[in-house]
Amino acid sequence: MLKVPSHQVAGHQAGDGKLGPLIDDSGRFCKPLQNDDRGTTEVAFYTSFSSNTRIPDHIRRFFPIFYGTQLIEASDGSGLLPHLVLQNLVSNYVHPSVMDVKIGSRTWYPQASEEYIAKCVKKDRETTSLLLGFRISGLQTYENEESGFWKPDKKRVQGFTADDVRSVLRKFVSSNPSSDSNPDCSFASIVYGGSTGILAQLLELKAWFEDQTDFHFYSCSVLMMYEKEATLDGRTSGAEIKLVDFAHVVEGKGVIDHNFLGGLCSLIKFVSEILTSPDECTIKGGLREPE
């Protein structure tokens, strides 16, 4: 039985007659193929990546498992449509805290139309992409049973400044994310730090991007996830990162992907700063309200 994902934080979302991804109870995520070259590009990437023997196993784990494509009933009621069948990345979490970070100061790919490039350039300038090399596309972080998830709306997220990004990366690992008081960063050392934490994983990914020249990843996101309740129970946080959204991947042609690598280094710097100075929060009194 297919249903709408309840923990999707960015991208096209199903429901209300709209086309979007669906999930099942077996841990699979079905993403509708976009009907232009983006759909074929993403299928081609997953197919190529799956069979590429140069990808080391410790890097392959940062990508969703690809199960192929399948014709399924579309969420918008338009009938059978081809879908990518992927691993549901949050199926093993009860209350997943999730952040989608789009990497790169430039989100348009070289072969794009002038119209598409102009649209991307405008968004890159209006968000933190051009300034920081990445932008937060969406997030949710679990607070407690009473309050549920803190999940800023889309308009608020799109209006994030560099200072907001610093604050939100702290709120993501805090026990009081929705509070107007300074984030307490209670879970920073457990989630971001340690030998298996998010920072260590980002550094592992960075080492690969300093070397790999097979692919250039435009408009691709790093998904950061963990389980807050597990840490409170003394269990592992399940902190992990995954790369998602490959509709604009192009051949690297022997050249390092400096656009993605630069954005990744910038994100690493922001996360590192939280671990070295967890008590400092740039924004007092919460996020700036969008105008």
mmCIF file of N, CA and C in Angstrom, residues 48-173:
data_model
loop_
_atom_site.group_PDB
_atom_site.id
_atom_site.type_symbol
_atom_site.label_atom_id
_atom_site.label_comp_id
_atom_site.label_asym_id
_atom_site.label_seq_id
_atom_site.Cartn_x
_atom_site.Cartn_y
_atom_site.Cartn_z
ATOM 1 N N SER A 48 24.444 4.137 -13.845
ATOM 2 C CA SER A 48 25.892 4.250 -14.014
ATOM 3 C C SER A 48 26.616 4.104 -12.681
ATOM 4 N N PHE A 49 26.079 4.774 -11.660
ATOM 5 C CA PHE A 49 26.714 4.750 -10.341
ATOM 6 C C PHE A 49 26.700 3.339 -9.753
ATOM 7 N N SER A 50 25.573 2.646 -9.932
ATOM 8 C CA SER A 50 25.420 1.296 -9.369
ATOM 9 C C SER A 50 26.436 0.318 -9.942
ATOM 10 N N SER A 51 26.808 0.526 -11.209
ATOM 11 C CA SER A 51 27.714 -0.423 -11.868
ATOM 12 C C SER A 51 29.161 0.081 -11.929
ATOM 13 N N ASN A 52 29.412 1.270 -11.369
ATOM 14 C CA ASN A 52 30.755 1.866 -11.433
ATOM 15 C C ASN A 52 31.662 1.216 -10.383
ATOM 16 N N THR A 53 32.622 0.461 -10.847
ATOM 17 C CA THR A 53 33.499 -0.289 -9.921
ATOM 18 C C THR A 53 34.525 0.612 -9.231
ATOM 19 N N ARG A 54 34.635 1.865 -9.691
ATOM 20 C CA ARG A 54 35.593 2.783 -9.064
ATOM 21 C C ARG A 54 35.044 3.431 -7.791
ATOM 22 N N ILE A 55 33.745 3.222 -7.518
ATOM 23 C CA ILE A 55 33.149 3.816 -6.310
ATOM 24 C C ILE A 55 33.447 2.916 -5.124
ATOM 25 N N PRO A 56 34.209 3.385 -4.137
ATOM 26 C CA PRO A 56 34.497 2.540 -2.965
ATOM 27 C C PRO A 56 33.254 2.332 -2.102
ATOM 28 N N ASP A 57 33.192 1.198 -1.423
ATOM 29 C CA ASP A 57 32.010 0.857 -0.620
ATOM 30 C C ASP A 57 31.722 1.887 0.466
ATOM 31 N N HIS A 58 32.783 2.473 1.054
ATOM 32 C CA HIS A 58 32.550 3.435 2.132
ATOM 33 C C HIS A 58 31.929 4.730 1.607
ATOM 34 N N ILE A 59 32.012 4.960 0.292
ATOM 35 C CA ILE A 59 31.356 6.117 -0.326
ATOM 36 C C ILE A 59 29.969 5.731 -0.822
ATOM 37 N N ARG A 60 29.842 4.511 -1.325
ATOM 38 C CA ARG A 60 28.550 4.041 -1.835
ATOM 39 C C ARG A 60 27.462 4.109 -0.762
ATOM 40 N N ARG A 61 27.858 3.970 0.503
ATOM 41 C CA ARG A 61 26.867 3.997 1.591
ATOM 42 C C ARG A 61 26.225 5.369 1.774
ATOM 43 N N PHE A 62 26.824 6.406 1.169
ATOM 44 C CA PHE A 62 26.257 7.752 1.276
ATOM 45 C C PHE A 62 25.174 8.012 0.230
ATOM 46 N N PHE A 63 24.884 7.023 -0.586
ATOM 47 C CA PHE A 63 23.874 7.159 -1.636
ATOM 48 C C PHE A 63 22.724 6.192 -1.373
ATOM 49 N N PRO A 64 21.482 6.582 -1.703
ATOM 50 C CA PRO A 64 20.350 5.665 -1.514
ATOM 51 C C PRO A 64 20.525 4.406 -2.362
ATOM 52 N N ILE A 65 20.037 3.285 -1.844
ATOM 53 C CA ILE A 65 20.038 2.041 -2.637
ATOM 54 C C ILE A 65 19.038 2.214 -3.783
ATOM 55 N N PHE A 66 19.429 1.799 -4.979
ATOM 56 C CA PHE A 66 18.603 1.926 -6.182
ATOM 57 C C PHE A 66 18.049 0.556 -6.553
ATOM 58 N N TYR A 67 16.718 0.457 -6.626
ATOM 59 C CA TYR A 67 16.071 -0.816 -6.936
ATOM 60 C C TYR A 67 15.545 -0.868 -8.367
ATOM 61 N N GLY A 68 15.816 0.157 -9.158
ATOM 62 C CA GLY A 68 15.329 0.184 -10.533
ATOM 63 C C GLY A 68 14.151 1.124 -10.707
ATOM 64 N N THR A 69 13.432 0.953 -11.793
ATOM 65 C CA THR A 69 12.247 1.776 -12.049
ATOM 66 C C THR A 69 11.010 0.884 -12.123
ATOM 67 N N GLN A 70 9.863 1.498 -11.878
ATOM 68 C CA GLN A 70 8.618 0.723 -11.870
ATOM 69 C C GLN A 70 7.451 1.632 -12.240
ATOM 70 N N LEU A 71 6.501 1.080 -12.975
ATOM 71 C CA LEU A 71 5.266 1.818 -13.289
ATOM 72 C C LEU A 71 4.310 1.682 -12.109
ATOM 73 N N ILE A 72 3.967 2.798 -11.503
ATOM 74 C CA ILE A 72 2.991 2.763 -10.407
ATOM 75 C C ILE A 72 1.987 3.900 -10.568
ATOM 76 N N GLU A 73 0.897 3.790 -9.853
ATOM 77 C CA GLU A 73 -0.163 4.794 -9.901
ATOM 78 C C GLU A 73 0.350 6.106 -9.315
ATOM 79 N N ALA A 74 0.295 7.166 -10.112
ATOM 80 C CA ALA A 74 0.828 8.464 -9.683
ATOM 81 C C ALA A 74 -0.030 9.076 -8.584
ATOM 82 N N SER A 75 0.615 9.863 -7.732
ATOM 83 C CA SER A 75 -0.070 10.459 -6.582
ATOM 84 C C SER A 75 -1.098 11.509 -6.983
ATOM 85 N N ASP A 76 -0.959 12.057 -8.211
ATOM 86 C CA ASP A 76 -1.906 13.096 -8.643
ATOM 87 C C ASP A 76 -3.105 12.525 -9.394
ATOM 88 N N GLY A 77 -3.194 11.182 -9.437
ATOM 89 C CA GLY A 77 -4.342 10.548 -10.078
ATOM 90 C C GLY A 77 -4.272 10.511 -11.592
ATOM 91 N N SER A 78 -3.080 10.772 -12.153
ATOM 92 C CA SER A 78 -2.950 10.830 -13.616
ATOM 93 C C SER A 78 -2.696 9.477 -14.256
ATOM 94 N N GLY A 79 -2.711 8.406 -13.443
ATOM 95 C CA GLY A 79 -2.530 7.067 -13.988
ATOM 96 C C GLY A 79 -1.150 6.507 -13.719
ATOM 97 N N LEU A 80 -0.792 5.473 -14.473
ATOM 98 C CA LEU A 80 0.503 4.818 -14.277
ATOM 99 C C LEU A 80 1.634 5.688 -14.813
ATOM 100 N N LEU A 81 2.621 5.911 -13.970
ATOM 101 C CA LEU A 81 3.791 6.680 -14.371
ATOM 102 C C LEU A 81 5.061 5.946 -13.922
ATOM 103 N N PRO A 82 6.152 6.073 -14.689
ATOM 104 C CA PRO A 82 7.406 5.454 -14.245
ATOM 105 C C PRO A 82 7.961 6.172 -13.014
ATOM 106 N N HIS A 83 8.405 5.398 -12.042
ATOM 107 C CA HIS A 83 8.980 5.929 -10.811
ATOM 108 C C HIS A 83 10.347 5.298 -10.557
ATOM 109 N N LEU A 84 11.257 6.078 -10.009
ATOM 110 C CA LEU A 84 12.493 5.526 -9.452
ATOM 111 C C LEU A 84 12.125 4.836 -8.149
ATOM 112 N N VAL A 85 12.621 3.629 -7.945
ATOM 113 C CA VAL A 85 12.380 2.933 -6.677
ATOM 114 C C VAL A 85 13.689 2.948 -5.896
ATOM 115 N N LEU A 86 13.665 3.662 -4.776
ATOM 116 C CA LEU A 86 14.863 3.898 -3.981
ATOM 117 C C LEU A 86 14.648 3.466 -2.542
ATOM 118 N N GLN A 87 15.716 3.461 -1.792
ATOM 119 C CA GLN A 87 15.659 3.203 -0.347
ATOM 120 C C GLN A 87 14.951 4.370 0.346
ATOM 121 N N ASN A 88 13.994 4.067 1.220
ATOM 122 C CA ASN A 88 13.377 5.094 2.071
ATOM 123 C C ASN A 88 14.353 5.375 3.216
ATOM 124 N N LEU A 89 14.995 6.521 3.174
ATOM 125 C CA LEU A 89 16.116 6.802 4.064
ATOM 126 C C LEU A 89 15.738 6.961 5.529
ATOM 127 N N VAL A 90 14.465 7.208 5.801
ATOM 128 C CA VAL A 90 14.066 7.414 7.206
ATOM 129 C C VAL A 90 13.174 6.289 7.738
ATOM 130 N N SER A 91 13.090 5.184 7.013
ATOM 131 C CA SER A 91 12.162 4.114 7.404
ATOM 132 C C SER A 91 12.522 3.467 8.740
ATOM 133 N N ASN A 92 13.792 3.548 9.140
ATOM 134 C CA ASN A 92 14.209 2.926 10.403
ATOM 135 C C ASN A 92 14.148 3.873 11.597
ATOM 136 N N TYR A 93 13.727 5.107 11.355
ATOM 137 C CA TYR A 93 13.607 6.084 12.440
ATOM 138 C C TYR A 93 12.150 6.177 12.906
ATOM 139 N N VAL A 94 11.965 6.457 14.192
ATOM 140 C CA VAL A 94 10.606 6.664 14.723
ATOM 141 C C VAL A 94 10.201 8.120 14.542
ATOM 142 N N HIS A 95 11.033 9.030 15.051
ATOM 143 C CA HIS A 95 10.794 10.470 14.912
ATOM 144 C C HIS A 95 12.048 11.114 14.314
ATOM 145 N N PRO A 96 12.262 10.974 13.018
ATOM 146 C CA PRO A 96 13.518 11.440 12.428
ATOM 147 C C PRO A 96 13.650 12.957 12.379
ATOM 148 N N SER A 97 14.783 13.450 12.858
ATOM 149 C CA SER A 97 15.150 14.846 12.617
ATOM 150 C C SER A 97 15.920 14.848 11.310
ATOM 151 N N VAL A 98 15.479 15.687 10.370
ATOM 152 C CA VAL A 98 16.017 15.652 9.010
ATOM 153 C C VAL A 98 16.294 17.075 8.522
ATOM 154 N N MET A 99 17.437 17.255 7.852
ATOM 155 C CA MET A 99 17.732 18.539 7.216
ATOM 156 C C MET A 99 18.228 18.288 5.798
ATOM 157 N N ASP A 100 17.654 19.037 4.838
ATOM 158 C CA ASP A 100 18.047 18.952 3.439
ATOM 159 C C ASP A 100 18.902 20.178 3.116
ATOM 160 N N VAL A 101 20.166 19.950 2.749
ATOM 161 C CA VAL A 101 21.094 21.039 2.445
ATOM 162 C C VAL A 101 21.528 20.931 0.989
ATOM 163 N N LYS A 102 21.106 21.902 0.177
ATOM 164 C CA LYS A 102 21.470 21.899 -1.247
ATOM 165 C C LYS A 102 22.882 22.463 -1.386
ATOM 166 N N ILE A 103 23.756 21.678 -2.009
ATOM 167 C CA ILE A 103 25.183 22.003 -2.049
ATOM 168 C C ILE A 103 25.579 22.675 -3.365
ATOM 169 N N GLY A 104 26.446 23.687 -3.247
ATOM 170 C CA GLY A 104 26.992 24.373 -4.420
ATOM 171 C C GLY A 104 26.568 25.826 -4.482
ATOM 172 N N SER A 105 27.482 26.688 -4.860
ATOM 173 C CA SER A 105 27.134 28.107 -5.019
ATOM 174 C C SER A 105 26.397 28.318 -6.338
ATOM 175 N N ARG A 106 26.496 27.332 -7.203
ATOM 176 C CA ARG A 106 25.814 27.367 -8.497
ATOM 177 C C ARG A 106 24.976 26.097 -8.633
ATOM 178 N N THR A 107 23.673 26.241 -8.842
ATOM 179 C CA THR A 107 22.793 25.067 -8.910
ATOM 180 C C THR A 107 22.395 24.702 -10.343
ATOM 181 N N TRP A 108 22.793 25.521 -11.313
ATOM 182 C CA TRP A 108 22.453 25.199 -12.707
ATOM 183 C C TRP A 108 23.587 24.434 -13.381
ATOM 184 N N TYR A 109 23.203 23.563 -14.293
ATOM 185 C CA TYR A 109 24.161 22.718 -14.991
ATOM 186 C C TYR A 109 24.476 23.318 -16.372
ATOM 187 N N PRO A 110 25.638 23.039 -16.942
ATOM 188 C CA PRO A 110 26.100 23.728 -18.152
ATOM 189 C C PRO A 110 25.154 23.636 -19.348
ATOM 190 N N GLN A 111 24.459 22.492 -19.492
ATOM 191 C CA GLN A 111 23.623 22.305 -20.688
ATOM 192 C C GLN A 111 22.222 22.902 -20.529
ATOM 193 N N ALA A 112 21.943 23.551 -19.415
ATOM 194 C CA ALA A 112 20.595 24.063 -19.149
ATOM 195 C C ALA A 112 20.242 25.211 -20.092
ATOM 196 N N SER A 113 18.930 25.428 -20.253
ATOM 197 C CA SER A 113 18.462 26.528 -21.091
ATOM 198 C C SER A 113 18.737 27.871 -20.401
ATOM 199 N N GLU A 114 18.761 28.930 -21.183
ATOM 200 C CA GLU A 114 18.995 30.273 -20.628
ATOM 201 C C GLU A 114 17.938 30.625 -19.592
ATOM 202 N N GLU A 115 16.710 30.215 -19.883
ATOM 203 C CA GLU A 115 15.605 30.500 -18.967
ATOM 204 C C GLU A 115 15.814 29.796 -17.618
ATOM 205 N N TYR A 116 16.238 28.531 -17.680
ATOM 206 C CA TYR A 116 16.466 27.765 -16.450
ATOM 207 C C TYR A 116 17.650 28.339 -15.668
ATOM 208 N N ILE A 117 18.708 28.702 -16.386
ATOM 209 C CA ILE A 117 19.888 29.279 -15.728
ATOM 210 C C ILE A 117 19.518 30.572 -15.016
ATOM 211 N N ALA A 118 18.742 31.425 -15.688
ATOM 212 C CA ALA A 118 18.331 32.704 -15.085
ATOM 213 C C ALA A 118 17.514 32.471 -13.816
ATOM 214 N N LYS A 119 16.648 31.458 -13.858
ATOM 215 C CA LYS A 119 15.820 31.114 -12.693
ATOM 216 C C LYS A 119 16.694 30.654 -11.524
ATOM 217 N N CYS A 120 17.693 29.804 -11.832
ATOM 218 C CA CYS A 120 18.586 29.282 -10.786
ATOM 219 C C CYS A 120 19.480 30.376 -10.214
ATOM 220 N N VAL A 121 20.014 31.230 -11.095
ATOM 221 C CA VAL A 121 20.892 32.317 -10.652
ATOM 222 C C VAL A 121 20.143 33.240 -9.695
ATOM 223 N N LYS A 122 18.902 33.545 -10.036
ATOM 224 C CA LYS A 122 18.079 34.402 -9.176
ATOM 225 C C LYS A 122 17.907 33.780 -7.784
ATOM 226 N N LYS A 123 17.606 32.491 -7.759
ATOM 227 C CA LYS A 123 17.396 31.809 -6.482
ATOM 228 C C LYS A 123 18.697 31.667 -5.701
ATOM 229 N N ASP A 124 19.788 31.391 -6.414
ATOM 230 C CA ASP A 124 21.090 31.265 -5.749
ATOM 231 C C ASP A 124 21.492 32.577 -5.085
ATOM 232 N N ARG A 125 21.145 33.705 -5.724
ATOM 233 C CA ARG A 125 21.475 35.019 -5.169
ATOM 234 C C ARG A 125 20.562 35.397 -4.007
ATOM 235 N N GLU A 126 19.294 35.001 -4.116
ATOM 236 C CA GLU A 126 18.319 35.385 -3.092
ATOM 237 C C GLU A 126 18.435 34.536 -1.834
ATOM 238 N N THR A 127 19.021 33.353 -1.962
ATOM 239 C CA THR A 127 19.240 32.476 -0.812
ATOM 240 C C THR A 127 20.721 32.573 -0.411
ATOM 241 N N THR A 128 21.199 31.629 0.370
ATOM 242 C CA THR A 128 22.606 31.681 0.802
ATOM 243 C C THR A 128 23.537 30.902 -0.122
ATOM 244 N N SER A 129 23.009 30.348 -1.213
ATOM 245 C CA SER A 129 23.840 29.508 -2.089
ATOM 246 C C SER A 129 25.085 30.241 -2.579
ATOM 247 N N LEU A 130 24.897 31.421 -3.149
ATOM 248 C CA LEU A 130 26.024 32.164 -3.704
ATOM 249 C C LEU A 130 26.980 32.616 -2.611
ATOM 250 N N LEU A 131 26.439 33.027 -1.495
ATOM 251 C CA LEU A 131 27.251 33.552 -0.392
ATOM 252 C C LEU A 131 28.014 32.459 0.352
ATOM 253 N N LEU A 132 27.332 31.364 0.677
ATOM 254 C CA LEU A 132 27.904 30.319 1.531
ATOM 255 C C LEU A 132 28.352 29.077 0.770
ATOM 256 N N GLY A 133 27.826 28.879 -0.441
ATOM 257 C CA GLY A 133 28.119 27.647 -1.165
ATOM 258 C C GLY A 133 27.122 26.548 -0.867
ATOM 259 N N PHE A 134 26.106 26.847 -0.075
ATOM 260 C CA PHE A 134 25.018 25.899 0.205
ATOM 261 C C PHE A 134 23.819 26.663 0.745
ATOM 262 N N ARG A 135 22.670 26.017 0.708
ATOM 263 C CA ARG A 135 21.476 26.595 1.338
ATOM 264 C C ARG A 135 20.650 25.483 1.960
ATOM 265 N N ILE A 136 19.953 25.813 3.021
ATOM 266 C CA ILE A 136 19.041 24.852 3.644
ATOM 267 C C ILE A 136 17.733 24.887 2.853
ATOM 268 N N SER A 137 17.307 23.723 2.366
ATOM 269 C CA SER A 137 16.076 23.652 1.563
ATOM 270 C C SER A 137 14.858 23.285 2.395
ATOM 271 N N GLY A 138 15.095 22.683 3.556
ATOM 272 C CA GLY A 138 13.990 22.295 4.426
ATOM 273 C C GLY A 138 14.520 21.500 5.596
ATOM 274 N N LEU A 139 13.761 21.475 6.685
ATOM 275 C CA LEU A 139 14.180 20.692 7.839
ATOM 276 C C LEU A 139 13.024 20.438 8.784
ATOM 277 N N GLN A 140 13.185 19.429 9.598
ATOM 278 C CA GLN A 140 12.334 19.195 10.758
ATOM 279 C C GLN A 140 13.219 18.600 11.840
ATOM 280 N N THR A 141 12.965 18.998 13.076
ATOM 281 C CA THR A 141 13.684 18.387 14.182
ATOM 282 C C THR A 141 12.703 18.111 15.304
ATOM 283 N N TYR A 142 12.772 16.893 15.828
ATOM 284 C CA TYR A 142 11.820 16.447 16.834
ATOM 285 C C TYR A 142 12.137 17.100 18.173
ATOM 286 N N GLU A 143 11.089 17.646 18.795
ATOM 287 C CA GLU A 143 11.278 18.313 20.080
ATOM 288 C C GLU A 143 10.907 17.378 21.228
ATOM 289 N N ASN A 144 9.649 17.007 21.312
ATOM 290 C CA ASN A 144 9.187 16.058 22.322
ATOM 291 C C ASN A 144 7.785 15.598 21.923
ATOM 292 N N GLU A 145 7.241 14.688 22.712
ATOM 293 C CA GLU A 145 5.931 14.111 22.376
ATOM 294 C C GLU A 145 4.837 15.170 22.373
ATOM 295 N N GLU A 146 4.953 16.111 23.277
ATOM 296 C CA GLU A 146 3.924 17.155 23.389
ATOM 297 C C GLU A 146 3.989 18.143 22.233
ATOM 298 N N SER A 147 5.196 18.595 21.897
ATOM 299 C CA SER A 147 5.358 19.626 20.860
ATOM 300 C C SER A 147 5.501 19.054 19.459
ATOM 301 N N GLY A 148 5.922 17.786 19.359
ATOM 302 C CA GLY A 148 6.136 17.180 18.045
ATOM 303 C C GLY A 148 7.366 17.749 17.361
ATOM 304 N N PHE A 149 7.236 18.025 16.065
ATOM 305 C CA PHE A 149 8.368 18.501 15.274
ATOM 306 C C PHE A 149 8.385 20.024 15.157
ATOM 307 N N TRP A 150 9.576 20.590 15.202
ATOM 308 C CA TRP A 150 9.758 21.988 14.809
ATOM 309 C C TRP A 150 10.120 21.969 13.338
ATOM 310 N N LYS A 151 9.280 22.573 12.504
ATOM 311 C CA LYS A 151 9.451 22.519 11.053
ATOM 312 C C LYS A 151 9.100 23.876 10.461
ATOM 313 N N PRO A 152 10.098 24.743 10.256
ATOM 314 C CA PRO A 152 9.820 26.062 9.671
ATOM 315 C C PRO A 152 9.182 25.915 8.292
ATOM 316 N N ASP A 153 8.246 26.805 7.963
ATOM 317 C CA ASP A 153 7.572 26.691 6.668
ATOM 318 C C ASP A 153 8.509 27.106 5.524
ATOM 319 N N LYS A 154 8.077 26.785 4.309
ATOM 320 C CA LYS A 154 8.915 26.959 3.122
ATOM 321 C C LYS A 154 9.358 28.403 2.932
ATOM 322 N N LYS A 155 8.445 29.349 3.132
ATOM 323 C CA LYS A 155 8.772 30.761 2.933
ATOM 324 C C LYS A 155 9.856 31.210 3.914
ATOM 325 N N ARG A 156 9.740 30.746 5.149
ATOM 326 C CA ARG A 156 10.717 31.107 6.164
ATOM 327 C C ARG A 156 12.095 30.547 5.822
ATOM 328 N N VAL A 157 12.108 29.285 5.374
ATOM 329 C CA VAL A 157 13.364 28.638 5.011
ATOM 330 C C VAL A 157 14.035 29.362 3.847
ATOM 331 N N GLN A 158 13.240 29.751 2.846
ATOM 332 C CA GLN A 158 13.784 30.436 1.672
ATOM 333 C C GLN A 158 14.377 31.795 2.034
ATOM 334 N N GLY A 159 13.929 32.372 3.157
ATOM 335 C CA GLY A 159 14.426 33.672 3.581
ATOM 336 C C GLY A 159 15.609 33.615 4.526
ATOM 337 N N PHE A 160 16.137 32.418 4.781
ATOM 338 C CA PHE A 160 17.267 32.280 5.710
ATOM 339 C C PHE A 160 18.474 33.108 5.248
ATOM 340 N N THR A 161 19.047 33.860 6.185
ATOM 341 C CA THR A 161 20.305 34.561 5.956
ATOM 342 C C THR A 161 21.450 33.663 6.444
ATOM 343 N N ALA A 162 22.680 34.132 6.272
ATOM 344 C CA ALA A 162 23.834 33.377 6.767
ATOM 345 C C ALA A 162 23.737 33.190 8.275
ATOM 346 N N ASP A 163 23.297 34.230 8.995
ATOM 347 C CA ASP A 163 23.152 34.115 10.452
ATOM 348 C C ASP A 163 22.043 33.132 10.824
ATOM 349 N N ASP A 164 20.974 33.122 10.034
ATOM 350 C CA ASP A 164 19.896 32.156 10.271
ATOM 351 C C ASP A 164 20.406 30.727 10.102
ATOM 352 N N VAL A 165 21.227 30.517 9.080
ATOM 353 C CA VAL A 165 21.793 29.188 8.829
ATOM 354 C C VAL A 165 22.613 28.729 10.031
ATOM 355 N N ARG A 166 23.436 29.629 10.565
ATOM 356 C CA ARG A 166 24.225 29.287 11.760
ATOM 357 C C ARG A 166 23.308 28.895 12.912
ATOM 358 N N SER A 167 22.262 29.669 13.082
ATOM 359 C CA SER A 167 21.328 29.397 14.176
ATOM 360 C C SER A 167 20.580 28.078 13.979
ATOM 361 N N VAL A 168 20.127 27.831 12.747
ATOM 362 C CA VAL A 168 19.344 26.626 12.460
ATOM 363 C C VAL A 168 20.184 25.356 12.596
ATOM 364 N N LEU A 169 21.439 25.417 12.189
ATOM 365 C CA LEU A 169 22.308 24.256 12.361
ATOM 366 C C LEU A 169 22.498 23.938 13.845
ATOM 367 N N ARG A 170 22.392 24.951 14.711
ATOM 368 C CA ARG A 170 22.436 24.734 16.157
ATOM 369 C C ARG A 170 21.085 24.227 16.669
ATOM 370 N N LYS A 171 20.009 24.832 16.174
ATOM 371 C CA LYS A 171 18.677 24.408 16.594
ATOM 372 C C LYS A 171 18.418 22.940 16.256
ATOM 373 N N PHE A 172 18.981 22.504 15.131
ATOM 374 C CA PHE A 172 18.783 21.134 14.659
ATOM 375 C C PHE A 172 19.257 20.106 15.690
ATOM 376 N N VAL A 173 20.266 20.465 16.484
ATOM 377 C CA VAL A 173 20.807 19.533 17.479
ATOM 378 C C VAL A 173 20.555 20.037 18.903
#
